[in-house]
Each structure stands twice: as C-alpha cells, then as structure tokens.
Short mmCIF file of C-alpha atoms and ligand atoms in Angstrom, two decimals:
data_model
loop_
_atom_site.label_atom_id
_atom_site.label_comp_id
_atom_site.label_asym_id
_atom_site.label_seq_id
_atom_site.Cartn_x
_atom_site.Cartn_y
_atom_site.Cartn_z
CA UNK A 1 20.82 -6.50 -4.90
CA UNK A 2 18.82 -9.53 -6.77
CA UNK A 3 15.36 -9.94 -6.78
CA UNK A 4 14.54 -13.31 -7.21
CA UNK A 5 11.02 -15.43 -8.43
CA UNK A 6 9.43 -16.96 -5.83
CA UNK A 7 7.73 -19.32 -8.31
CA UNK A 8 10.82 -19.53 -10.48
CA UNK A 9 13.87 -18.91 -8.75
CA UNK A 10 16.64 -18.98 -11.35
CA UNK A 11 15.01 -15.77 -12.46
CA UNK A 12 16.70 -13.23 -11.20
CA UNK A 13 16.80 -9.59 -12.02
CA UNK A 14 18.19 -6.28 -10.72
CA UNK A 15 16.06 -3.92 -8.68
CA UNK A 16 15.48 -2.27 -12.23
CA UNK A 17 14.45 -4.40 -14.16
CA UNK A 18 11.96 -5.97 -11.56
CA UNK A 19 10.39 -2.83 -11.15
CA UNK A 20 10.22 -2.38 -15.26
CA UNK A 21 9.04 -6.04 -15.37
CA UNK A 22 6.69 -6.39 -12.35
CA UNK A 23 5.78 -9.94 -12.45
CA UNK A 24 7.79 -12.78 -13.21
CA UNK A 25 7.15 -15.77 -15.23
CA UNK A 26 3.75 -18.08 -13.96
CA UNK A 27 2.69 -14.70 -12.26
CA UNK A 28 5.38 -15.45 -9.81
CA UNK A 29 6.05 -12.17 -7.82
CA UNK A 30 10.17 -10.86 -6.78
CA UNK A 31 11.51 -10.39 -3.47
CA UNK A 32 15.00 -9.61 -2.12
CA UNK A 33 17.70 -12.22 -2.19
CA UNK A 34 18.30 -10.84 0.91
CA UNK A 35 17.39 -8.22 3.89
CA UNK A 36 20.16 -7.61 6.08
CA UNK A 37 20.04 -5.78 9.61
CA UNK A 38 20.93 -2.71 10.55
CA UNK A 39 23.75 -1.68 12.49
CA UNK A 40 22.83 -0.85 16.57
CA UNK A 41 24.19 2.57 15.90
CA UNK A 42 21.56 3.75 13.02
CA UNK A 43 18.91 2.90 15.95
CA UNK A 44 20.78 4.62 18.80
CA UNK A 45 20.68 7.74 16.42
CA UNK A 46 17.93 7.32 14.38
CA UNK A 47 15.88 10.57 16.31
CA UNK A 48 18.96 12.73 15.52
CA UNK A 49 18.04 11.68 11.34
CA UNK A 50 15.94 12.89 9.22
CA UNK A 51 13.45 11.27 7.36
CA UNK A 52 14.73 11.38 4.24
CA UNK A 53 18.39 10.30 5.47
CA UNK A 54 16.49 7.40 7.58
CA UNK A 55 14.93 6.41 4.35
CA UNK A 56 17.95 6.65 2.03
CA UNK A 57 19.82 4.27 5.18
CA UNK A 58 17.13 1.45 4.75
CA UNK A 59 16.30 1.84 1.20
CA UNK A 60 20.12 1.82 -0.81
CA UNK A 61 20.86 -1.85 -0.37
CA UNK A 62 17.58 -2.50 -1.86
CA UNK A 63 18.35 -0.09 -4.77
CA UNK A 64 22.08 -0.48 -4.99
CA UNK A 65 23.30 -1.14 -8.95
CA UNK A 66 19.95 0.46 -10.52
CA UNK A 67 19.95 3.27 -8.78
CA UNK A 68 23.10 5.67 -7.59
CA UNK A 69 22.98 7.99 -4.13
CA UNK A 70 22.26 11.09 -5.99
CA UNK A 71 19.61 9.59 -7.45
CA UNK A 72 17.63 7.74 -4.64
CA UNK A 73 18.37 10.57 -2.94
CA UNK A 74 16.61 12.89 -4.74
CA UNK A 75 13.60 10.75 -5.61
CA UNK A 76 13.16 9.97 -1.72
CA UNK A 77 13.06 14.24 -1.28
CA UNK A 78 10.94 14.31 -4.04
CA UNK A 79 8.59 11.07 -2.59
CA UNK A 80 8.72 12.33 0.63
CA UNK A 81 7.51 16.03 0.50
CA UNK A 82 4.30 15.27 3.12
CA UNK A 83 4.90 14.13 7.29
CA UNK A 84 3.94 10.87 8.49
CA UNK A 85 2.86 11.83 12.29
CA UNK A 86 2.24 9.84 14.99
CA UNK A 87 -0.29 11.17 17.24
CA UNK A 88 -1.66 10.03 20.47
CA UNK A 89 -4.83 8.47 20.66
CA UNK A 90 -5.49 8.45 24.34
CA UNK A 91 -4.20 5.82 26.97
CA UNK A 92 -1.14 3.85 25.18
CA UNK A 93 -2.76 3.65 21.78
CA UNK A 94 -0.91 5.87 18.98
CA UNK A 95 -2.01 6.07 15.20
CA UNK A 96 0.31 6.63 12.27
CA UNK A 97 -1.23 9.13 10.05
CA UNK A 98 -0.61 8.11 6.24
CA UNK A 99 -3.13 10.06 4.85
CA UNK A 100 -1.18 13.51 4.57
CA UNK A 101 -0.34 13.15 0.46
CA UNK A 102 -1.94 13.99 -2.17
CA UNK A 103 -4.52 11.72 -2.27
CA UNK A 104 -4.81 10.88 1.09
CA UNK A 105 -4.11 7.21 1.15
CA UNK A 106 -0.72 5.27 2.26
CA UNK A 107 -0.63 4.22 -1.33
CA UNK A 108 1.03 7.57 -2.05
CA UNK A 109 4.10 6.56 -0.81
CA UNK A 110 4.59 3.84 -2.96
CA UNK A 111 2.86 5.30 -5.92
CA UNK A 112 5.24 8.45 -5.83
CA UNK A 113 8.37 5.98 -5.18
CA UNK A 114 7.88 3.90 -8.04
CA UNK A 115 6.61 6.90 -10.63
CA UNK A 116 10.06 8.45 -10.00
CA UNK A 117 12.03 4.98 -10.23
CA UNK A 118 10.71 4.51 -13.34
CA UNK A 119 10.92 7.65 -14.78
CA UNK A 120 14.70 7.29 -14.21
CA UNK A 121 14.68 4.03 -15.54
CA UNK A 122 13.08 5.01 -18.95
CA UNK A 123 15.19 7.75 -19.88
CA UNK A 124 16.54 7.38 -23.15
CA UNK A 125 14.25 4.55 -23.89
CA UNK A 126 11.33 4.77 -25.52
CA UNK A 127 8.17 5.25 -23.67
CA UNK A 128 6.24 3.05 -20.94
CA UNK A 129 2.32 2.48 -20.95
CA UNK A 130 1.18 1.67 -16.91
CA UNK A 131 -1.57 -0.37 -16.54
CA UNK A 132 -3.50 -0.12 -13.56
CA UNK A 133 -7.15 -1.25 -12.53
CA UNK A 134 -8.24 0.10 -9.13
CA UNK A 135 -11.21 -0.35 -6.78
CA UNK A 136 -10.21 3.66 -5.81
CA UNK A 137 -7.29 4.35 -3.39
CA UNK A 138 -4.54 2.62 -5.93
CA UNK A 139 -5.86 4.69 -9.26
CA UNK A 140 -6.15 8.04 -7.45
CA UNK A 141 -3.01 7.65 -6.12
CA UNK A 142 -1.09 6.28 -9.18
CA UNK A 143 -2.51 9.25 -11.13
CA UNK A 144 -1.26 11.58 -8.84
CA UNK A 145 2.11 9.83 -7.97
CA UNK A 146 2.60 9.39 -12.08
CA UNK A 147 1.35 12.47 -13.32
CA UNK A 148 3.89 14.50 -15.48
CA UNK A 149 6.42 12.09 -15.68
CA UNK A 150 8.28 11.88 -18.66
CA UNK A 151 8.04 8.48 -20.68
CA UNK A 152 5.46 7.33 -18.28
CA UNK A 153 1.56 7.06 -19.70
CA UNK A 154 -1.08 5.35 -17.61
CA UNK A 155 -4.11 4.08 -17.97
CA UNK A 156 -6.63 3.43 -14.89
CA UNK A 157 -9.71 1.36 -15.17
CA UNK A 158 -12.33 1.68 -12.74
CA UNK A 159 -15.68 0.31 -12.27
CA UNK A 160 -18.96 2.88 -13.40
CA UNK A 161 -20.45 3.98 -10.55
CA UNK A 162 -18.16 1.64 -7.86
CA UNK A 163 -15.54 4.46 -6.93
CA UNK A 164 -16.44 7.14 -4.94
CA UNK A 165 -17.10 10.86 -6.28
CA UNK A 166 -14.13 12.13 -4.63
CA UNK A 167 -11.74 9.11 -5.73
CA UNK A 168 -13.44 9.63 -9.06
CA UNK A 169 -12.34 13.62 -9.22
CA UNK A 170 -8.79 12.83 -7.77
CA UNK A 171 -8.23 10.17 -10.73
CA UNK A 172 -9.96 11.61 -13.68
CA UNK A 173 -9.03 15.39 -13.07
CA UNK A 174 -5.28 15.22 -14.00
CA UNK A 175 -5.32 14.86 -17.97
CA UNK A 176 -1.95 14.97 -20.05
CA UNK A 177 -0.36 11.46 -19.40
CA UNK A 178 -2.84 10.31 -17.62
CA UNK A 179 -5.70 8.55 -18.98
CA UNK A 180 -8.97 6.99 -17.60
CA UNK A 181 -11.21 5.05 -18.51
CA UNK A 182 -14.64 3.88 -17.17
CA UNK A 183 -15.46 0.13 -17.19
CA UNK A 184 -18.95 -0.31 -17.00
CA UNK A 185 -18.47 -3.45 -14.72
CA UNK A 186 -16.73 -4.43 -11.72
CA UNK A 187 -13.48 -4.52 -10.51
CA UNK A 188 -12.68 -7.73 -11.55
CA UNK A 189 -13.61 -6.68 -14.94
CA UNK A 190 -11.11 -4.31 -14.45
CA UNK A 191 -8.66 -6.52 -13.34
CA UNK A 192 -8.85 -9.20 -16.07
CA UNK A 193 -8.65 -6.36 -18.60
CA UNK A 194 -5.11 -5.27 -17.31
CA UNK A 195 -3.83 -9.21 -16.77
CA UNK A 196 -5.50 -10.16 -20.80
CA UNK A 197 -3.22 -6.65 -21.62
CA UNK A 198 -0.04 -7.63 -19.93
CA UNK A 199 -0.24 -11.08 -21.59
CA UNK A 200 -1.33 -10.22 -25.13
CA UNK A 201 2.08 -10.49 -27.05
CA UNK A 202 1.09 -8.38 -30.19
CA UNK A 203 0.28 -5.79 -28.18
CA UNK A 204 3.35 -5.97 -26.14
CA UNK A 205 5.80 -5.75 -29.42
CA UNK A 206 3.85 -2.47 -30.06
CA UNK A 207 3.93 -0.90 -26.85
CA UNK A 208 6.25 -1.17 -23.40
CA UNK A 209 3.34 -2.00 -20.61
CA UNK A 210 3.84 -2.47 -17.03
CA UNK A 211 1.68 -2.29 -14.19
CA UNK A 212 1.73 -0.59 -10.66
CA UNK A 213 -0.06 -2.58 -7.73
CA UNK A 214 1.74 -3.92 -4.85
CA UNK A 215 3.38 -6.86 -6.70
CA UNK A 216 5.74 -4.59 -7.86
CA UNK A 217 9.05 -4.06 -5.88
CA UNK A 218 9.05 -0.44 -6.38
CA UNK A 219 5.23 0.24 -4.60
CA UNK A 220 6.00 -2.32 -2.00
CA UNK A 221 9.66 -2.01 -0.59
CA UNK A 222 9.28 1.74 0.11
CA UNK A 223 6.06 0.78 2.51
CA UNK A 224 8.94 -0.13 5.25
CA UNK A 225 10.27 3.51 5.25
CA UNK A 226 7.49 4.43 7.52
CA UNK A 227 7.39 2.09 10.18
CA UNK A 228 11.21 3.54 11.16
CA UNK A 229 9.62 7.02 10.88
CA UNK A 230 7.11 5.69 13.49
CA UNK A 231 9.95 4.11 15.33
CA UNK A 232 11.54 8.07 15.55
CA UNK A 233 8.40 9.25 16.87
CA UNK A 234 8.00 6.72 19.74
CA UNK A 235 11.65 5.50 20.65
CA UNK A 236 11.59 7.78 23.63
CA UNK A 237 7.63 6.53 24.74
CA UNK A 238 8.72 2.89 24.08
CA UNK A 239 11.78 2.84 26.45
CA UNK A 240 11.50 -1.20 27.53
CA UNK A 241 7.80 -1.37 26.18
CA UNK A 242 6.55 -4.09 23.78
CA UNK A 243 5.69 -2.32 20.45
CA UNK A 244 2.27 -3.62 19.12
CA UNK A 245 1.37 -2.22 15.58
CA UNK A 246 -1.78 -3.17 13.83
CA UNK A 247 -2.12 -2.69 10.04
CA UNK A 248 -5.65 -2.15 8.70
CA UNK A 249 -5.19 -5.09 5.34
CA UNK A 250 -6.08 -5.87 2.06
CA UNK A 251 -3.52 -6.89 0.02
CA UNK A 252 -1.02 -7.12 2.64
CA UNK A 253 1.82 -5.19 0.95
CA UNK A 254 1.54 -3.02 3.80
CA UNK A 255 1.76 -5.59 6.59
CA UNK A 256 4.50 -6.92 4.42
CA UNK A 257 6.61 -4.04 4.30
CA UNK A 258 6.35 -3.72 7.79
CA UNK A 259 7.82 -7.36 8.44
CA UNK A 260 10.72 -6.30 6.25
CA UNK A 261 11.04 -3.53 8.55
CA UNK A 262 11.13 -5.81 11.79
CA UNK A 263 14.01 -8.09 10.14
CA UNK A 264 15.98 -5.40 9.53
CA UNK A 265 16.08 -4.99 13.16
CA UNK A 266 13.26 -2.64 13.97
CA UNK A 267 12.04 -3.53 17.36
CA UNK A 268 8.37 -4.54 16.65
CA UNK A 269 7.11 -7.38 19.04
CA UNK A 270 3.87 -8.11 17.19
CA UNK A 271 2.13 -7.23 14.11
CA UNK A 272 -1.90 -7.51 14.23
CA UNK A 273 -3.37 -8.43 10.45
CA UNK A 274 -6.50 -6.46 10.96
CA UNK A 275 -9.20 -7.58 8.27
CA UNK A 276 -12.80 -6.83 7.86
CA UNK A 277 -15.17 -9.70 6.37
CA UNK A 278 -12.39 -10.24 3.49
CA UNK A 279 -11.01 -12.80 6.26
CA UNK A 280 -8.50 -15.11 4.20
CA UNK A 281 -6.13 -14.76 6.38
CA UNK A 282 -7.32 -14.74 9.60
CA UNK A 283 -8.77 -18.54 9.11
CA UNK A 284 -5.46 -18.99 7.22
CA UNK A 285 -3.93 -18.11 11.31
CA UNK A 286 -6.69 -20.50 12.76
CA UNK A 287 -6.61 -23.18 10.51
CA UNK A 288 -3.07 -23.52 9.03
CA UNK A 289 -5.18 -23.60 5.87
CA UNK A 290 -5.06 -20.92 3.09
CA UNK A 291 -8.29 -21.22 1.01
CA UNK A 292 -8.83 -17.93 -1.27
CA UNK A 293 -12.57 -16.60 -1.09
CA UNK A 294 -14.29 -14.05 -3.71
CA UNK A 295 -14.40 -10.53 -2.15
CA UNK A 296 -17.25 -8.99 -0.30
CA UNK A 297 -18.44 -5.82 0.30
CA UNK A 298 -17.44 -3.84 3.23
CA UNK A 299 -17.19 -0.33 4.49
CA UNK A 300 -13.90 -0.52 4.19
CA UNK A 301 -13.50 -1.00 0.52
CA UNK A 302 -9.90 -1.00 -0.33
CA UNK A 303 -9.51 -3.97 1.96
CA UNK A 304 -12.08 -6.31 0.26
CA UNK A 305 -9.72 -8.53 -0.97
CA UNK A 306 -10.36 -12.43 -1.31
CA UNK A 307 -7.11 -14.01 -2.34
CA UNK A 308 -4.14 -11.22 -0.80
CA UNK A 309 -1.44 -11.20 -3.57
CA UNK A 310 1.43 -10.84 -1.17
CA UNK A 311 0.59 -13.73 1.21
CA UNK A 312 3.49 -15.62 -0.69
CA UNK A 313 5.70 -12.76 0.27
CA UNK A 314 5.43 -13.59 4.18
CA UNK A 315 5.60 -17.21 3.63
CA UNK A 316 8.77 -17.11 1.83
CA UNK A 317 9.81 -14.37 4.81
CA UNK A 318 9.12 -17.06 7.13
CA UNK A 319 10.49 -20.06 5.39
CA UNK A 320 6.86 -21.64 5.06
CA UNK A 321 7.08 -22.38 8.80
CA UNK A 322 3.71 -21.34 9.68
CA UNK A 323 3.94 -21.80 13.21
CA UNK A 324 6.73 -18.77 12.95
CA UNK A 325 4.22 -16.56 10.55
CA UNK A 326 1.60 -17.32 13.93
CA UNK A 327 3.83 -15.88 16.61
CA UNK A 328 4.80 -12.82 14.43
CA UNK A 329 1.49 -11.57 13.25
CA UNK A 330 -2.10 -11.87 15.29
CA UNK A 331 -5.28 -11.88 13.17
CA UNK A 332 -8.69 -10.23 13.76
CA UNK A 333 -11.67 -9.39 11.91
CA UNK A 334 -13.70 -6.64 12.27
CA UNK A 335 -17.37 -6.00 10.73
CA UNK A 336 -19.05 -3.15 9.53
CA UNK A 337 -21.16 -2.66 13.00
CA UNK A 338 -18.40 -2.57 14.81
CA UNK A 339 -16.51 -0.03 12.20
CA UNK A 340 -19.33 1.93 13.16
CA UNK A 341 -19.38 1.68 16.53
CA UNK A 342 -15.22 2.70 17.43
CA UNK A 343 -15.82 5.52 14.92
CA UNK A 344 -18.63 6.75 17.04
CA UNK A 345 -17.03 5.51 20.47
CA UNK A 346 -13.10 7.19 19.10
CA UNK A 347 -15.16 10.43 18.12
CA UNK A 348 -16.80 10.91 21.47
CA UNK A 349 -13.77 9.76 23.57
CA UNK A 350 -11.01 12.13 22.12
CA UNK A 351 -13.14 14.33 18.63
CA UNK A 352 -10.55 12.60 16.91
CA UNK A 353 -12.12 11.23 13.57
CA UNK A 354 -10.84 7.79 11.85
CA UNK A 355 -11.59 6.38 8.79
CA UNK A 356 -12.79 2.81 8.58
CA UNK A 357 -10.04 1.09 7.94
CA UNK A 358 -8.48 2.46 10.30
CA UNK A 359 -11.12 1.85 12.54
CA UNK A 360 -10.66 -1.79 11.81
CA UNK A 361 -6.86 -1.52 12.46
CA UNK A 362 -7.86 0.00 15.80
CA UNK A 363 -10.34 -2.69 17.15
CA UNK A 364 -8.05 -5.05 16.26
CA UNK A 365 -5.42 -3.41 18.00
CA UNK A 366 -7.60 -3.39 21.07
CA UNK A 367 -8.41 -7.04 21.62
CA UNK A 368 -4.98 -7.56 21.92
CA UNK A 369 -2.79 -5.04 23.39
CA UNK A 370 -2.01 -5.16 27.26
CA UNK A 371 -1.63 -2.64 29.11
CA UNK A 372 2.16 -2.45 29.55
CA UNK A 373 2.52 -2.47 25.70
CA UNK A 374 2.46 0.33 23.63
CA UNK A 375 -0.13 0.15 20.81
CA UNK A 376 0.09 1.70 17.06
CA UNK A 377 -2.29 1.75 14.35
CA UNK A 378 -1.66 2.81 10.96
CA UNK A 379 -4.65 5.11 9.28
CA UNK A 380 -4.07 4.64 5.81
CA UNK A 381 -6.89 6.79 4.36
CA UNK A 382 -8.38 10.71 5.67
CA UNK A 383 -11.62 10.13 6.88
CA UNK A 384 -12.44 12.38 3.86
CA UNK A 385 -11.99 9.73 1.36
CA UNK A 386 -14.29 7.76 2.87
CA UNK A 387 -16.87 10.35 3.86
CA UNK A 388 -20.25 8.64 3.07
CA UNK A 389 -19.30 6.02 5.76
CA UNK A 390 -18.51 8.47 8.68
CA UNK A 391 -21.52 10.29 8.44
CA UNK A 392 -23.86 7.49 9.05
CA UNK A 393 -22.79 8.00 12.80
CA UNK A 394 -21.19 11.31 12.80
CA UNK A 395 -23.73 13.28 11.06
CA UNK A 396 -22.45 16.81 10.30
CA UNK A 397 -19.40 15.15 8.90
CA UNK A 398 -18.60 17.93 5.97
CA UNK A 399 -18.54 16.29 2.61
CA UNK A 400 -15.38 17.44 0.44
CA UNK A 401 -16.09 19.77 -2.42
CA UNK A 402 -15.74 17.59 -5.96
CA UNK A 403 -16.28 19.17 -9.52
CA UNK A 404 -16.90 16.16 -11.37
CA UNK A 405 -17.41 18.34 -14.68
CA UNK A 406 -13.52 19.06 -14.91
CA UNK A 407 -13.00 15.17 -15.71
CA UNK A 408 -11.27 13.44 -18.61
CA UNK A 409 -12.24 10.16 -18.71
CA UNK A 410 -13.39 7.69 -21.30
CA UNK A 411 -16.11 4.84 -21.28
CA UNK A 412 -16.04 1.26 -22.78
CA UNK A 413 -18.42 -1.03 -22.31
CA UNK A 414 -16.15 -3.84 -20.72
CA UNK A 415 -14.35 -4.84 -24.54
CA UNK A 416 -10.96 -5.65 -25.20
CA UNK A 417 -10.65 -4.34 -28.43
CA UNK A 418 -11.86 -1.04 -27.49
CA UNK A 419 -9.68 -0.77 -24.34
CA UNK A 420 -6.98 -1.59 -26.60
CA UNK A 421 -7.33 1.58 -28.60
CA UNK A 422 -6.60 3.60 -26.08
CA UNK A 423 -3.51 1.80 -24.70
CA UNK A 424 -1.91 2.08 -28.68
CA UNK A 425 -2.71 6.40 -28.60
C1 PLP B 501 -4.89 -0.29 -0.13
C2 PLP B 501 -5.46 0.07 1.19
C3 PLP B 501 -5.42 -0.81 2.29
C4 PLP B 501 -4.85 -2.20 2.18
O1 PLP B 501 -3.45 -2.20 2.05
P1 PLP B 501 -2.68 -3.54 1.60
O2 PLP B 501 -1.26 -3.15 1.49
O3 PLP B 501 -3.29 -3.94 0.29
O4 PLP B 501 -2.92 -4.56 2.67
C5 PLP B 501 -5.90 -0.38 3.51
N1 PLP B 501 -6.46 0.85 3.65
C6 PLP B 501 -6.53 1.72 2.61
C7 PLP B 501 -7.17 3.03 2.84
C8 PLP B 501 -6.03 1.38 1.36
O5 PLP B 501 -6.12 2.25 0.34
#
C-alpha cells in the first residue's frame, strides 16, 4: 500500500516510511491510495473471530510491504491486551467503552499501535527522538504506549498547571526513555515548540525526530479496528436496524477512522460529529463554510480544538463533495450545562457514570436517533480522568489516588534553546 500527500500528491511513501516521516511536505498529511471492501463472508463470520484476527483482517492491506504477518500479528496481540465492551445504556442506546488501557483514553490504541510499528521500523537504525506536545490524554498515553521501547525516546511538553494531577502522574511517572518536560505556558506554546523542532534542519542532521498525534498513519488507521469490534458486539441486536454511532470529537481522527471503517463495508448508516463549544465543524455542516476558530475552554478538554487537523482527511474521503460529507455525518454541539446535566440525568437513570466527552457524544446521539435505530456512543476517557468535572454534580465521586512526588519531569520557561538541550541528551 501507498500513502499519498494530500497537499502534494506525487509524494508517495510506503506505510513505513509515512509513519517514520509523519507529515509530508507543506504540512500536507498521508492517506491511503486506496481502502478496499471487505468480502460479505468476513461479516457473516466476523462473531465467530477474534479480535485480534478481526484486526489483523482489516489492518494487513494497510500494512502490507512494511510490515510482514508475523509481525502485525504480534504487535496487534501486543496493542490489543485490554477489551473494548459494548454495554447497554438503557432503551436502544449502547456505549463503546475505550477507556479500559492503560491510561484510560481511546488514544491508547493508537499510541500502543504506532510505539510498536516504530520500534520495528528502527531496528538496526540508529535511534528516534518523538516529539509530542499534549493538552493531557495524547502525552499520558504516548508515554505509556512508548515506554521501553527500544530506539524510541520521547519527549512530552505540557502546559504548567493546564493538565490534570492524574494526567500529570500517568505522564511524568514512567522515567527511562521517557522524558517530560513542563512548559510554563499553554498548549499552543507547546505546540509551536514541537512544529519550530520538526522544522529546524541543524537539529534534524543531529538527531532522527518524529512526532505522534493523529496526523500520523500509524495513531490514526488503527482507530477503525474498533468500530468492527463494536460491530461483533451488536450484529445480533442490529438484525435490519439502522446503526447510529456518535463520536465525542476533537481532532477528528477518531470520527475519521470510523469512516474508513464504513467504506470498507461496515454497515454504519450515520455518524454524529459530536462537539462541545470547539464547533468548527458543525457550522462547517450548516454553512458549507470551513472557517478555523482559536480553541476555548470546555469541560471536555481534549476536544477543544479550533482548526481539526484531519478535516482534510474526510474531504478527500468524500471527493470534496460536501453535500456527500452532509448525509454521512450529522453535527451537534453540546455545552458545558448540558455535559452536566446527562451526567447527572445518565447517573440517576441507570448509576452508570460517563465522562464528559462522552457525555457530549451521548446528547448528541440523542437529538438524533429514532426509535427504530440502534444508537452507539463511543466513551473515550474513564470518568476517572476527568474526575474534577463529575463531581460538581455527582458529589462523592472518589478522586483517584496520585503521588505526584514519584515524577521526573523537567521545567523550561517556554525557550527554544533550552528545550533543545534536552531533545540532543
Ligand atoms: C483525543 C480525545 C478526543 C478527541 O478525539 P479526536 O480523534 O481528536 O477527534 C475525545 N475524547 C477524549 C477523551 C480524547 O482524549
């Protein structure tokens, strides 16, 4: 398989070496030449698979060349070693639970996915330096997903006093190759520090740097793997239902992934783009217009995003017919009082506790599912992670047990040259 540009698309590289490279020239991100369906049969027998043999179906054409079946084999065993569940909600709502790694966000699947790609990928080579700057969710789990692999080093910025004390303790507890560092700024800060990195030449002839968000083939592609795993779960509740999924989004790798899934033949009517304030593209649905915004605040942090990096991913899916993107994926955005208010309403409905993205992937859900259809929402964080939030309605909410004296981390005061030094170790 070729990856291909989207900005530039005579460059072309193998699954390998867009997953070493990340971006492309003009910041252009890769997709797929090409994402072909699945046969009838691996549906009709998909709940006789297992997970891992479901995954290794959907994911070797994408791999194919860089990677051989031993191999993907043994790094989807390896990626996969938690459950994605579905559980019932009540009525004919259903969420798929993504928060059972190690860090307790979705981003683990990716994170773990692309740590062991490129782990293979480096052998023999000399070592690679992975740059990534993270609002919370992506740094814990790139930390955990990349820690003790050989040839790998990373380096996570996050803003002082902007991450949670629990995201803090999952990304700054690991040590060996992984290294932290404490911007005292924002996440944007952050950000810029990683792009000026990746785009410094000199320091690029010294060291091999790469970076891991959701640009990168390797953290989005294996986002699709779940969506069958759902598909296993429900096949037998769906019968001649409309499927209805809603992702909770922020970057819309995610929602991305899943669209992948639904060409290769996965029988998803409609997708809901759930978004909280961060509500690019929702006007983008009502307008036609795409018109970037800076970020605000929200409860549901990791999805205050502005400017969603892999919007260009579904237009080129779609052929930049937006009319097609419309009847694919529905848009809704949620605010914080109403976050607050399904938590509370979910919690005294069935005790069942969600998160707040999730809880903005589930009001979204809501305004539009019938009641014929069958309705899914993905909860990409444990309402652990976000802790602070749930117990403004749900008091007695326990908060988890952080020891933020067992921490290596490192502070700079928002300077290149400084940051610098500890990328050259
Ligand atoms: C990253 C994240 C999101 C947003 O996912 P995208 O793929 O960027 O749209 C949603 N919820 C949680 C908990 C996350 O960590």
């Amino acid at each position: 398989m070729k990856y291909f540009n989207i900005k530039d698309p005579k460059e072309q590289l193998s699954f390998k070496e867009a997953t070493i490279q990340g971006l492309g020239k003009n910041k252009g991100l890769f997709v797929p030449e090409k994402i072909e369906k699945l046969p009838n049969s691996f549906f009709e027998n998909i709940t006789k698979m297992s997970d891992v043999d479901i995954a290794f179906t959907v994911m070797y054409p994408f791999v194919k060349g860089s990677l051989n079946k031993e191999e993907l084999q043994q790094i989807l065993t390896e990626t996969f070693s938690f459950s994605t569940p579905v559980q019932p909600l009540f009525k004919n709502r259903y969420i798929l639970e993504l928060f059972h790694g190690p860090t307790m966000a979705f981003k683990d699947v990716g994170a773990r996915f692309m740590a062991r790609c490129l782990g293979k990928f480096t052998q023999n080579n000399k070592n690679v330096t992975v740059l990534v700057a993270t609002s919370g969710d992506t740094g814990s789990a790139v930390a955990h997903g990349f820690y003790n692999v050989e040839g790998v080093n990373v380096v996570i910025l996050f803003p002082k006093g902007k991450v949670s004390p629990f995201q803090e303790y999952q990304m700054t507890s690991l040590g060996k190759n992984i290294h932290t560092v404490e911007v005292e700024g924002t996440f944007d800060d952050c950000q810029a520090l990683v792009k000026q990195a990746l785009h410094d030449k000199e320091l690029n002839e010294k060291v091999a740097l790469s970076s891991a968000n959701s640009i990168n083939v390797a953290r989005f592609l294996p986002q699709m793997l779940y969506y069958f795993f759902a598909y296993k779960q429900l096949k037998e509740k769906l019968a001649n239902k409309k499927w209805m999924v809603s992702v909770p989004s922020g970057n819309f790798g995610n929602l991305t992934a899943g669209l992948y899934a639904q060409k290769m033949g996965l029988p998803i009517h409609k997708f809901v783009a759930a978004n909280n304030d961060n509500d690019t593209f929702y006007q983008y649905l009502q307008t036609g217009k795409y018109t970037a915004k800076p970020s605000v605040s929200t409860y549901s942090n990791a999805m205050d995003v502005g400017d969603p990096s892999n919007f260009v991913r579904i237009q080129q899916l779609f052929n930049n017919d937006k009319n097609a993107i419309k009847d694919a994926i529905l848009g809704f955005p949620v605010n914080n009082k109403t976050v607050l208010e399904k938590i509370t309403e979910l919690y005294q409905k069935t005790n069942y506790i969600i998160d707040p993205h999730g809880a903005v992937g589930l009001v979204a859900l809501e305004h539009f599912l019938h009641n014929d259809e069958i309705g899914m929402v993905l909860a990409t964080a444990h309402p652990n992670k976000f802790d602070t939030v749930i117990r403004k309605v749900i008091p007695d909410f326990k908060e988890p047990k952080v020891d933020l004296s067992k921490c290596f981390k490192e502070s700079i005061k928002n300077s290149y040259n400084d940051y610098v030094k500890k990328i050259i170790r």
